[in-house]
Coordinates of C-alpha atoms and ligand atoms in Angstrom, one line a residue:
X1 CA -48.2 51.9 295.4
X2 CA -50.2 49.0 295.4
X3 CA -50.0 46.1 297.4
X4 CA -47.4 43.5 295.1
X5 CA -45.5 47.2 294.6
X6 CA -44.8 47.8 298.1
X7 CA -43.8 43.5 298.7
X8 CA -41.1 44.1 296.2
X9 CA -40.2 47.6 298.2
X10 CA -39.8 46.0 301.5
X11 CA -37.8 43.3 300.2
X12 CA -35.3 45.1 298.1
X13 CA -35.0 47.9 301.1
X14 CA -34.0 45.0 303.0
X15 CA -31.1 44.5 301.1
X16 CA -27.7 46.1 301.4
X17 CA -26.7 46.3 297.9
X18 CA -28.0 49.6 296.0
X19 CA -30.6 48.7 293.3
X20 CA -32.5 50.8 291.2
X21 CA -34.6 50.3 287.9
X22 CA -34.3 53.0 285.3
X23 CA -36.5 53.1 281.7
X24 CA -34.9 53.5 278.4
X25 CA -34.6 57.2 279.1
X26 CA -32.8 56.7 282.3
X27 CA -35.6 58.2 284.2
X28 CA -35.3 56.3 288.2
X29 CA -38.9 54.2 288.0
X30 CA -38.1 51.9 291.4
X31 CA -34.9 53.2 293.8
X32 CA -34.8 51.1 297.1
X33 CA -34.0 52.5 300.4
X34 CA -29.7 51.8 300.4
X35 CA -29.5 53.7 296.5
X36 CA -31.5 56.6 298.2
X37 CA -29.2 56.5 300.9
X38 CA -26.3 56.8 299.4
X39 CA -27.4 59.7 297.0
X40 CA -28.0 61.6 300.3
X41 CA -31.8 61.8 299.0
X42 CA -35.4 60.8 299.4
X43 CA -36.3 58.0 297.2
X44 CA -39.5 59.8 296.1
X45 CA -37.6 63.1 294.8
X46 CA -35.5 60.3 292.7
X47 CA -38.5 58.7 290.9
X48 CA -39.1 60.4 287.3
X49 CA -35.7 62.0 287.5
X50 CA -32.6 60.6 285.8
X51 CA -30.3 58.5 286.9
X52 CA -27.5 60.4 285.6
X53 CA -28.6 63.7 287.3
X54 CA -29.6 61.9 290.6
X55 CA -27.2 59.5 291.0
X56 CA -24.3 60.7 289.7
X57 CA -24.3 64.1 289.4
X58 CA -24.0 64.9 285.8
X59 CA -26.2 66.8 283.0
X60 CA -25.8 63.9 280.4
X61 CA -25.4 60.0 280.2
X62 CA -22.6 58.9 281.6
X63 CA -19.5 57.9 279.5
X64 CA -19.1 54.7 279.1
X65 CA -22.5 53.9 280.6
X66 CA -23.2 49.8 281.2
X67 CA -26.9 50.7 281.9
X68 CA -26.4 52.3 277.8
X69 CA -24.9 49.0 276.7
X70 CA -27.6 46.5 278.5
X71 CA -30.5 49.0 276.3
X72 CA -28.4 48.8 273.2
X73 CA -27.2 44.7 273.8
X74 CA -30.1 43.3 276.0
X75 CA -27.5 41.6 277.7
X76 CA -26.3 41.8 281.4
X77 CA -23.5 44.1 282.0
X78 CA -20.9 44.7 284.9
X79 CA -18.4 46.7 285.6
X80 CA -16.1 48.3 288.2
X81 CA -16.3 52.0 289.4
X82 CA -14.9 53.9 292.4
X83 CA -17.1 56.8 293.8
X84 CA -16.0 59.6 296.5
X85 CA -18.7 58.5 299.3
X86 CA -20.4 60.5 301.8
X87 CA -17.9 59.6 304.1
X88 CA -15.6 61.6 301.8
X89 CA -13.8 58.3 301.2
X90 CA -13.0 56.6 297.7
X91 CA -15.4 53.4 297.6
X92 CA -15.3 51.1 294.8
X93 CA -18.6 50.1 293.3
X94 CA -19.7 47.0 291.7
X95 CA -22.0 47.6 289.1
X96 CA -24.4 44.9 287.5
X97 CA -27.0 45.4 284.4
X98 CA -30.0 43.3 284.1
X99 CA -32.0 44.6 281.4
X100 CA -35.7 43.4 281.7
X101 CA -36.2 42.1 278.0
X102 CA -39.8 41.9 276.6
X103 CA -41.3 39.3 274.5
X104 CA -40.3 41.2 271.3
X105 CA -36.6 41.3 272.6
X106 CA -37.0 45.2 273.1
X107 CA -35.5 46.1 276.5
X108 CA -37.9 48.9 278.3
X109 CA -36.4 48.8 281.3
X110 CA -32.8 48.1 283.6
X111 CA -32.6 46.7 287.0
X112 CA -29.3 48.7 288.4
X113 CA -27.3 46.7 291.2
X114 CA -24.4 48.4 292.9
X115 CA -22.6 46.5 295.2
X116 CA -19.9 48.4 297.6
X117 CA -16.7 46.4 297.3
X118 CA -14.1 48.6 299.1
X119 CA -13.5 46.2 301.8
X120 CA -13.3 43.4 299.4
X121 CA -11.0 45.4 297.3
X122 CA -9.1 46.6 300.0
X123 CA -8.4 43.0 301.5
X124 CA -7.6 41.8 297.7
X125 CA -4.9 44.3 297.6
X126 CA -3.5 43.3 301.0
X127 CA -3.3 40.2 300.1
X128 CA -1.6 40.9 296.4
X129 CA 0.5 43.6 298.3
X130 CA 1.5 40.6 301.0
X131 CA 1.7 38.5 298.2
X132 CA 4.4 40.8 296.6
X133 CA 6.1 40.9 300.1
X134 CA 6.7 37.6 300.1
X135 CA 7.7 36.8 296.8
X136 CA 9.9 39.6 297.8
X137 CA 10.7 37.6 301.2
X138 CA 11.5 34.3 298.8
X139 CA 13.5 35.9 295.8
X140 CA 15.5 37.4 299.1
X141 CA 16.0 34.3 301.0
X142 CA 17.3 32.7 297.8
X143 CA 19.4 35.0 296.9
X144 CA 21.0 34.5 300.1
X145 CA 21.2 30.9 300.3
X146 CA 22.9 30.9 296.9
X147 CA 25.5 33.4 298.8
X148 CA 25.2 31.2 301.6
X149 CA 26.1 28.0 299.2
X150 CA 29.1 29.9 297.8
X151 CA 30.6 31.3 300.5
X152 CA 30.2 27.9 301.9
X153 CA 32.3 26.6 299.1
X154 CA 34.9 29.1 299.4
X155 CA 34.9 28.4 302.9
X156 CA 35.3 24.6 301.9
X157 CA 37.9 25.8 299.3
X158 CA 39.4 27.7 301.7
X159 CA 39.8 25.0 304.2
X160 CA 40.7 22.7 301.4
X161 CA 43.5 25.2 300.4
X162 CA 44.6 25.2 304.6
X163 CA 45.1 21.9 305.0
X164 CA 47.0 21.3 301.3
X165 CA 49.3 24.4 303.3
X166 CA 50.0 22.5 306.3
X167 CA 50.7 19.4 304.3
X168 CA 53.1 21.0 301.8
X169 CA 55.1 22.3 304.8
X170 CA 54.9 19.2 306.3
X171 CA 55.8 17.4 303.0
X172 CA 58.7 20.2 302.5
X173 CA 60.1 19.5 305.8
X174 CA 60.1 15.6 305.8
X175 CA 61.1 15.6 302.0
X176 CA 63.8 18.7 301.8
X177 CA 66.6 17.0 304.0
X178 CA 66.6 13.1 301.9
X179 CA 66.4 15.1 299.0
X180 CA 68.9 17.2 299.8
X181 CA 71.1 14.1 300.7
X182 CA 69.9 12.3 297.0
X183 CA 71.0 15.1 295.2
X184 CA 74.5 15.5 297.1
X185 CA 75.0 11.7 296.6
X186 CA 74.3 12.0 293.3
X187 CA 77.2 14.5 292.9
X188 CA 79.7 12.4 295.0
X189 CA 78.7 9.7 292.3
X190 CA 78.9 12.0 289.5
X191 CA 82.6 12.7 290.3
X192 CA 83.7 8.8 290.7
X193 CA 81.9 7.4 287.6
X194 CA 83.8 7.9 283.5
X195 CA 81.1 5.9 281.9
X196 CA 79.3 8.7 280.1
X197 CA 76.1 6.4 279.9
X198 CA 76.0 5.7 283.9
X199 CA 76.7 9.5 284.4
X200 CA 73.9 10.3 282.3
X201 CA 71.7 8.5 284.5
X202 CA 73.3 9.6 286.9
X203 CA 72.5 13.3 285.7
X204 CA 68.9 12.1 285.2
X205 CA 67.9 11.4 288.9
X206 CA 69.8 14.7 289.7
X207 CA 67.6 16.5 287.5
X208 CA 64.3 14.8 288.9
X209 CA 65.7 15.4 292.3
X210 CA 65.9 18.9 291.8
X211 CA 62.7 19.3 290.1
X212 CA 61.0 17.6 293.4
X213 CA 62.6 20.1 295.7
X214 CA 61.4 23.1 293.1
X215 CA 58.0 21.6 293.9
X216 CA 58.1 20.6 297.6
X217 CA 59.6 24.3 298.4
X218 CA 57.4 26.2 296.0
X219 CA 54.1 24.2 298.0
X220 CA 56.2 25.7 301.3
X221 CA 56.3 29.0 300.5
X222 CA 52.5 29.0 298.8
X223 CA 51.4 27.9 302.6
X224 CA 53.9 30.4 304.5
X225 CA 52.4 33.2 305.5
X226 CA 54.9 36.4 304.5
X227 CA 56.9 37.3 307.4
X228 CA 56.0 40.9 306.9
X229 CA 60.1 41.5 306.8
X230 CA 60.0 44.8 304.4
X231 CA 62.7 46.9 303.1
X232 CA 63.9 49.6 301.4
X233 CA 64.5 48.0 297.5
X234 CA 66.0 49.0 295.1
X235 CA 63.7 47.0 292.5
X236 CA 66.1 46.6 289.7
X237 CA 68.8 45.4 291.9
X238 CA 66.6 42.8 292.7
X239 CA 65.1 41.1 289.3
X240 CA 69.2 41.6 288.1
X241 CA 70.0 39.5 290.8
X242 CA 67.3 37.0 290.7
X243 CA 68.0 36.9 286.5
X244 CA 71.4 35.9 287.6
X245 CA 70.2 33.0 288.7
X246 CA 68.3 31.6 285.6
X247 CA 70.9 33.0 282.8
X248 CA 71.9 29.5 282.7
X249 CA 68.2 28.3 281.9
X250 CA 67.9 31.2 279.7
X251 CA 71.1 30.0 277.4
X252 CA 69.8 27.0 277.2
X253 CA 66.7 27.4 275.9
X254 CA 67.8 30.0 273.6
X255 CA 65.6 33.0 275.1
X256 CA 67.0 36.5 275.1
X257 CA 66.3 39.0 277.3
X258 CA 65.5 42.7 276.7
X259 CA 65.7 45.0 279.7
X260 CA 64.3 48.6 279.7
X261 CA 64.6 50.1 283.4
X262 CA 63.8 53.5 284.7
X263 CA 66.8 54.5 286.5
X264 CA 64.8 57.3 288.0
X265 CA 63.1 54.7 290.0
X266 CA 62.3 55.6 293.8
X267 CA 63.0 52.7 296.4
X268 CA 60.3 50.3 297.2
X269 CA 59.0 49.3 300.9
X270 CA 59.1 45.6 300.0
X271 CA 60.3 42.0 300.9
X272 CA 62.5 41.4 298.5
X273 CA 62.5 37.3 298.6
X274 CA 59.2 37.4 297.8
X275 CA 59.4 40.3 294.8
X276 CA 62.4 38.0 293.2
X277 CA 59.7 35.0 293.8
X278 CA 56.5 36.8 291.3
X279 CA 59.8 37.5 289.0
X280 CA 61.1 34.2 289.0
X281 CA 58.0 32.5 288.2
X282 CA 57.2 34.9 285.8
X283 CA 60.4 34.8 283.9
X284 CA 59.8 30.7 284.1
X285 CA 56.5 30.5 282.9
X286 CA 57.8 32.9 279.9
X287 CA 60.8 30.3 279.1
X288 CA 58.3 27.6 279.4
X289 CA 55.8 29.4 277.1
X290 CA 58.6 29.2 274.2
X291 CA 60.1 25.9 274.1
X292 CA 61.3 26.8 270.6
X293 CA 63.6 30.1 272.4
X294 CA 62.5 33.1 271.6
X295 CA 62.1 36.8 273.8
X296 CA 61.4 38.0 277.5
X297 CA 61.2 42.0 277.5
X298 CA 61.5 43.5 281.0
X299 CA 60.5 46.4 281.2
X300 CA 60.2 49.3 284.7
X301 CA 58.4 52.3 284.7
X302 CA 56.8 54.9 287.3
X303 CA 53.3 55.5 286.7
X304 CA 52.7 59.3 288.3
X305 CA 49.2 59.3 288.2
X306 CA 48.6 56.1 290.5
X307 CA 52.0 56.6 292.4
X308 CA 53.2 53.5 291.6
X309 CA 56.1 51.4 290.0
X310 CA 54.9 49.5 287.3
X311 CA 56.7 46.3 286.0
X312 CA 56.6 44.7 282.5
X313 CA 56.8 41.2 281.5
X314 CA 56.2 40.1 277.9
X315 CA 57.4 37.0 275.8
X316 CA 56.8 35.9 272.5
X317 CA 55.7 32.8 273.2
X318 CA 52.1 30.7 273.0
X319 CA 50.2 33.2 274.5
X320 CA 46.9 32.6 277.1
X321 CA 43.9 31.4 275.2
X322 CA 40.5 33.6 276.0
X323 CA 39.0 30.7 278.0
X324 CA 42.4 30.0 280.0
X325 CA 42.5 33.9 281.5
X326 CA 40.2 33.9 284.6
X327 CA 41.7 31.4 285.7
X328 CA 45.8 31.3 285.3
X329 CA 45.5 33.0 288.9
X330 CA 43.6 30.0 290.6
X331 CA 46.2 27.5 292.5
X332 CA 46.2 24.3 290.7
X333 CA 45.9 25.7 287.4
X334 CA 47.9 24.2 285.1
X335 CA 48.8 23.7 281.2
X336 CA 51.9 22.0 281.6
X337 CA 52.0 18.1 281.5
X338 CA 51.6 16.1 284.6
X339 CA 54.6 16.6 286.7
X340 CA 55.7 19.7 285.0
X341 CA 53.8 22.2 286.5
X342 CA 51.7 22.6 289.9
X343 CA 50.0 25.7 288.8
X344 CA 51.0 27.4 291.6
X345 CA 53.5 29.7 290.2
X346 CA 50.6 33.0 289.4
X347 CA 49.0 32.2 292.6
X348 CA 51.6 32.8 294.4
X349 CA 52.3 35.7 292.3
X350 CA 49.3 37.3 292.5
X351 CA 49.0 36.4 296.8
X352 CA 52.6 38.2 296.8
X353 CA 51.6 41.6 294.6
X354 CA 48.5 41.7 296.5
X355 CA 50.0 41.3 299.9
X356 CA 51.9 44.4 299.1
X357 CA 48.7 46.4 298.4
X358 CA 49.8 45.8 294.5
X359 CA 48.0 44.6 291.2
X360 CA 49.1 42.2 289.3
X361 CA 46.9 42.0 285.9
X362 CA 47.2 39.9 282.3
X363 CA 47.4 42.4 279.6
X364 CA 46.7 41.8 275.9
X365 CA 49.9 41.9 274.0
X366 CA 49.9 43.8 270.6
X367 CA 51.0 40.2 268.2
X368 CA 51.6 37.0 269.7
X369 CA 52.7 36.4 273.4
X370 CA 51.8 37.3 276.9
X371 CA 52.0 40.5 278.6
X372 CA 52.1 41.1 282.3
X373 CA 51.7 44.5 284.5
X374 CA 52.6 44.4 288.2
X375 CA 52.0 47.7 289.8
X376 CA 53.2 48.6 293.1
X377 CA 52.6 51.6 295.4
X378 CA 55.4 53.6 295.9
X379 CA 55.6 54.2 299.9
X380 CA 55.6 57.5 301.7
X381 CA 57.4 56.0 305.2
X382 CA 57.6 52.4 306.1
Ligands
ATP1 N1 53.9 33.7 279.8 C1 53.0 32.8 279.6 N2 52.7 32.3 278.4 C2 51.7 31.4 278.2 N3 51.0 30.9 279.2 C3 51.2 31.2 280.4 C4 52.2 32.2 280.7 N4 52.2 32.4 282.1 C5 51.3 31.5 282.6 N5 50.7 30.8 281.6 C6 49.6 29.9 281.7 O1 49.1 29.9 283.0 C7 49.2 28.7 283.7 C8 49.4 28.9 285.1 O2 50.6 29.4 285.4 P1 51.3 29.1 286.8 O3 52.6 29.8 286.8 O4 50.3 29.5 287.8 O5 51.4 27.6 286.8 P2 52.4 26.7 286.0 O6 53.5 27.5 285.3 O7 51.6 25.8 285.1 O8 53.0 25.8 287.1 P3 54.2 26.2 288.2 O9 54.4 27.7 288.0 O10 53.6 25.9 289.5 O11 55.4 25.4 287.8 C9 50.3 27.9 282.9 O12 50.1 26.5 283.0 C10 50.1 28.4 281.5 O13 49.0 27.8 280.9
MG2 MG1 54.6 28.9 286.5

């Protein structure tokens, strides 16, 4: 080794990286100290051997090989490799290609750099891994201040929905007895007056009057909490009796009714005021749904395999448009001109069926119309 030889020795031995130069048949010509090392051998028994062999333990060039591709290109080459160490541990290696090109361009020899980059690597993927975690972290956190944001909303809706309760009862209370007293008066006058126009008018504030305490008292009982006052019904006896009370309307706007009951109905656990309420507004929002006259089929049933009573309410009328369905339940919701409706007749509904462990559920009808299915557990014991 002579003297510029051993300069470039003690300089690369000084140097942590692995570096080796091979020849074109990938026989080891220079090795310095940390390449020896990690083969586990003395540099001299590496020099004339190949690199392969030495280096990596194999009878042939290595697949692949970058030390191949820096002959064949005379370019620099790199690439990534992991190795099993001699601490028995996987290691990545960094590998660089500098082929030493000759005036011609030929390339006689490689320098080989290999650069151990397991801590680097590891660190890189603790980092992506804690980057994952807290993208992770973020989509979470969104996800729950969108719940957050709704439930706030509900919460708001909610409240919103409290206070329209307590002032509809208070509304009920204040408006119930003057109306009561308008509506009375209107009779007494009624009575005294033969001018047919003055008696229609007459006639016309009754009406109005009337429709005012439908509203006040339907806004009472949407904020009333159910008294819980259940009893054993028998559930035709109820919608005959409640239908009793709206043949008149029925006449008058031409709508016939088909029954079909299941006499072999058992008795239902129920409040019964507030059954006849879902069928009242039920049977109204049918008559309203056919202002021409037209059909309201009622129809019982027991349903064995979910234990429960099943009732059927379908007109001929308009029918529900696609986009209307989610949300005839919703209080408020309304197709009926202003001052017809308050949307708060299938609210109700649905609050009532539901409060009696029930289902109440918008079918699709076979033709035109609307079809309604209220099911109700059948009880075992009060
Ligand atoms: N049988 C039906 N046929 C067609 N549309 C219906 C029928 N029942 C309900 N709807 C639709 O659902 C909406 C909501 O009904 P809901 O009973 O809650 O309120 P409403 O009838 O409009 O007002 P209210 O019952 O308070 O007087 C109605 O406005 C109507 O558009
Ligand atoms: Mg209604």
């Amino acid at each position: 080794m002579d003297v510029s030889e051993r300069f470039l020795q003690t300089a690369l031995d000084g140097i942590h990286d692995c570096i080796n130069i091979v020849d074109k048949n990938f026989q080891i010509i220079f090795v310095n100290e940390a390449a020896s090392k990690r083969a586990g051998k003395n540099w001299r028994s590496l020099l004339g051997n190949t690199c392969y062999a030495q280096l990596w333990g194999k009878n042939a060039p290595c697949e692949n090989c970058v030390t191949r591709k820096a002959f064949e290109t005379g370019k620099p080459q790199q690439t990534i490799k992991w190795e099993i160490g001699n601490d028995g541990k996987k290691h990545f290696m960094e590998h660089f290609v500098f082929p030493i090109v000759e005036k011609d361009d030929t390339v006689e020899y490689t320098v080989e750099i290999f650069r151990d980059i397991t801590e680097r690597k590891l660190l890189e993927e603790e980092r992506e891994q804690q980057r994952l975690e807290l993208g992770k972290r973020i989509r979470e956190l969104r996800h729950a201040y969108e719940e957050l944001k709704s439930l706030q909303n509900q919460l708001l809706q909610a409240e919103k929905m409290a206070s329209v309760g307590l002032l509809a009862s208070s509304l009920a209370h204040e408006l119930d007895t003057p109306l009561a007293t308008i509506s009375g008066y209107c009779e007494l006058l009624a009575e005294g007056i033969d001018d047919n126009h003055l008696l229609g008018h007459v006639k016309t504030i009754s009406e109005q009057v009337t429709k005012c305490q439908k509203t006040t008292r339907s806004l009472l009982d949407f904020s009333r909490k159910s008294n819980g006052e259940r009893k054993w019904c028998n559930i035709h006896h109820l919608i005959s009796s409640i239908l009793s009370l709206v043949e008149h309307r029925l006449i008058l706007h031409k709508i016939k009714l088909h029954t079909l009951f299941d006499n072999q109905l058992p008795l239902l656990f129920v409040d019964g005021n507030q059954i006849q309420q879902v069928i009242l507004n039920l049977v109204n929002n049918a008559v309203d749904a056919q202002p021409q006259g037209g059909d309201i089929f009622i129809e019982t049933r027991m349903n064995h395999a979910t234990k429960s009573v099943e009732l059927l309410f379908e007109d001929n009328g308009v029918g529900i448009p696609h986009e209307n369905r989610k949300h005839i339940f919703s209080p408020f919701f309304t197709t009926k001109d202003p001052g017809k409706g308050t949307g708060l007749g299938l609210s109700i509904c649905k609050n009532i069926i539901i409060a009696h462990d029930g289902r109440i559920t918008l079918e699709n009808r076979n033709g035109n119309g609307t079809k309604f299915v209220i099911s109700l557990p059948v009880s075992e014991a009060p």
